[in-house]
């Protein structure tokens, strides 16, 4: 029963991180057009807080450390790919 619950939670977590990835790329693309250094700093700080909050909730929900690390590396790689494609 516990294994089924973890699989059901995994899909929304992946979709949520994909949404956060696209929102991050959109914010940085917008800030590139506007050329606002203060906006960069505020965006990086805000996104850092949101990511930390999401990871804290996932740890409380019982998500394994291995899954968190794997997903973190995949999301960083995707963010770099999107960064190079957009700029």
Short mmCIF file of C-alpha atoms in Angstrom, two decimals:
data_model
loop_
_atom_site.label_atom_id
_atom_site.label_comp_id
_atom_site.label_asym_id
_atom_site.label_seq_id
_atom_site.Cartn_x
_atom_site.Cartn_y
_atom_site.Cartn_z
CA UNK A 1 0.00 0.00 0.00
CA UNK A 2 2.81 2.39 0.87
CA UNK A 3 4.60 1.72 -2.46
CA UNK A 4 1.49 2.64 -4.46
CA UNK A 5 1.17 5.95 -2.62
CA UNK A 6 4.77 6.93 -3.48
CA UNK A 7 4.21 6.26 -7.19
CA UNK A 8 1.09 8.42 -7.20
CA UNK A 9 2.98 11.29 -5.57
CA UNK A 10 5.90 11.09 -8.01
CA UNK A 11 3.99 12.31 -11.08
CA UNK A 12 2.76 15.60 -9.54
CA UNK A 13 6.25 16.22 -8.11
CA UNK A 14 7.82 15.86 -11.55
CA UNK A 15 5.17 18.09 -13.13
CA UNK A 16 5.66 20.67 -10.38
CA UNK A 17 9.40 20.77 -10.92
CA UNK A 18 8.90 21.06 -14.68
CA UNK A 19 6.58 24.02 -14.07
CA UNK A 20 9.16 25.61 -11.80
CA UNK A 21 11.79 25.04 -14.48
CA UNK A 22 9.69 26.77 -17.16
CA UNK A 23 8.80 29.63 -14.80
CA UNK A 24 12.50 30.13 -14.03
CA UNK A 25 13.42 30.16 -17.71
CA UNK A 26 10.62 32.64 -18.43
CA UNK A 27 11.65 34.97 -15.63
CA UNK A 28 15.27 35.01 -16.75
CA UNK A 29 14.27 35.53 -20.39
CA UNK A 30 12.12 38.50 -19.36
CA UNK A 31 14.92 39.94 -17.23
CA UNK A 32 17.32 39.60 -20.16
CA UNK A 33 15.05 41.82 -22.23
CA UNK A 34 14.57 44.37 -19.44
CA UNK A 35 18.27 44.32 -18.31
CA UNK A 36 17.50 44.77 -14.63
CA UNK A 37 20.30 43.61 -12.28
CA UNK A 38 18.13 44.03 -9.17
CA UNK A 39 15.48 41.87 -10.82
CA UNK A 40 18.06 39.11 -11.35
CA UNK A 41 19.01 39.15 -7.68
CA UNK A 42 15.40 39.12 -6.49
CA UNK A 43 14.47 36.33 -8.91
CA UNK A 44 17.37 34.11 -7.88
CA UNK A 45 16.61 34.68 -4.20
CA UNK A 46 12.89 34.02 -4.65
CA UNK A 47 13.42 30.87 -6.72
CA UNK A 48 15.93 29.61 -4.14
CA UNK A 49 13.34 30.04 -1.39
CA UNK A 50 10.65 28.25 -3.41
CA UNK A 51 12.94 25.32 -4.23
CA UNK A 52 14.01 24.99 -0.59
CA UNK A 53 10.36 25.02 0.51
CA UNK A 54 9.44 22.33 -2.03
CA UNK A 55 12.32 20.10 -0.91
CA UNK A 56 11.34 20.55 2.74
CA UNK A 57 7.77 19.48 1.99
CA UNK A 58 8.97 16.49 0.00
CA UNK A 59 11.23 15.33 2.83
CA UNK A 60 8.33 15.57 5.28
CA UNK A 61 6.24 13.56 2.82
CA UNK A 62 8.80 10.74 2.86
CA UNK A 63 10.48 11.11 -0.52
CA UNK A 64 13.83 9.29 -0.65
CA UNK A 65 17.10 11.20 -0.75
CA UNK A 66 18.21 9.34 -3.88
CA UNK A 67 15.14 10.51 -5.79
CA UNK A 68 15.71 14.12 -4.67
CA UNK A 69 19.36 14.07 -5.81
CA UNK A 70 18.59 12.44 -9.15
CA UNK A 71 15.79 14.90 -9.86
CA UNK A 72 18.01 17.83 -8.82
CA UNK A 73 20.73 16.85 -11.30
CA UNK A 74 18.19 16.28 -14.07
CA UNK A 75 16.54 19.66 -13.45
CA UNK A 76 19.90 21.47 -13.37
CA UNK A 77 20.86 19.82 -16.65
CA UNK A 78 17.54 20.77 -18.24
CA UNK A 79 17.87 24.34 -16.98
CA UNK A 80 21.32 24.58 -18.59
CA UNK A 81 19.98 23.20 -21.87
CA UNK A 82 17.08 25.67 -21.85
CA UNK A 83 19.47 28.49 -20.94
CA UNK A 84 21.72 27.74 -23.92
CA UNK A 85 18.74 27.38 -26.26
CA UNK A 86 17.17 30.68 -25.20
CA UNK A 87 20.32 32.78 -25.14
#
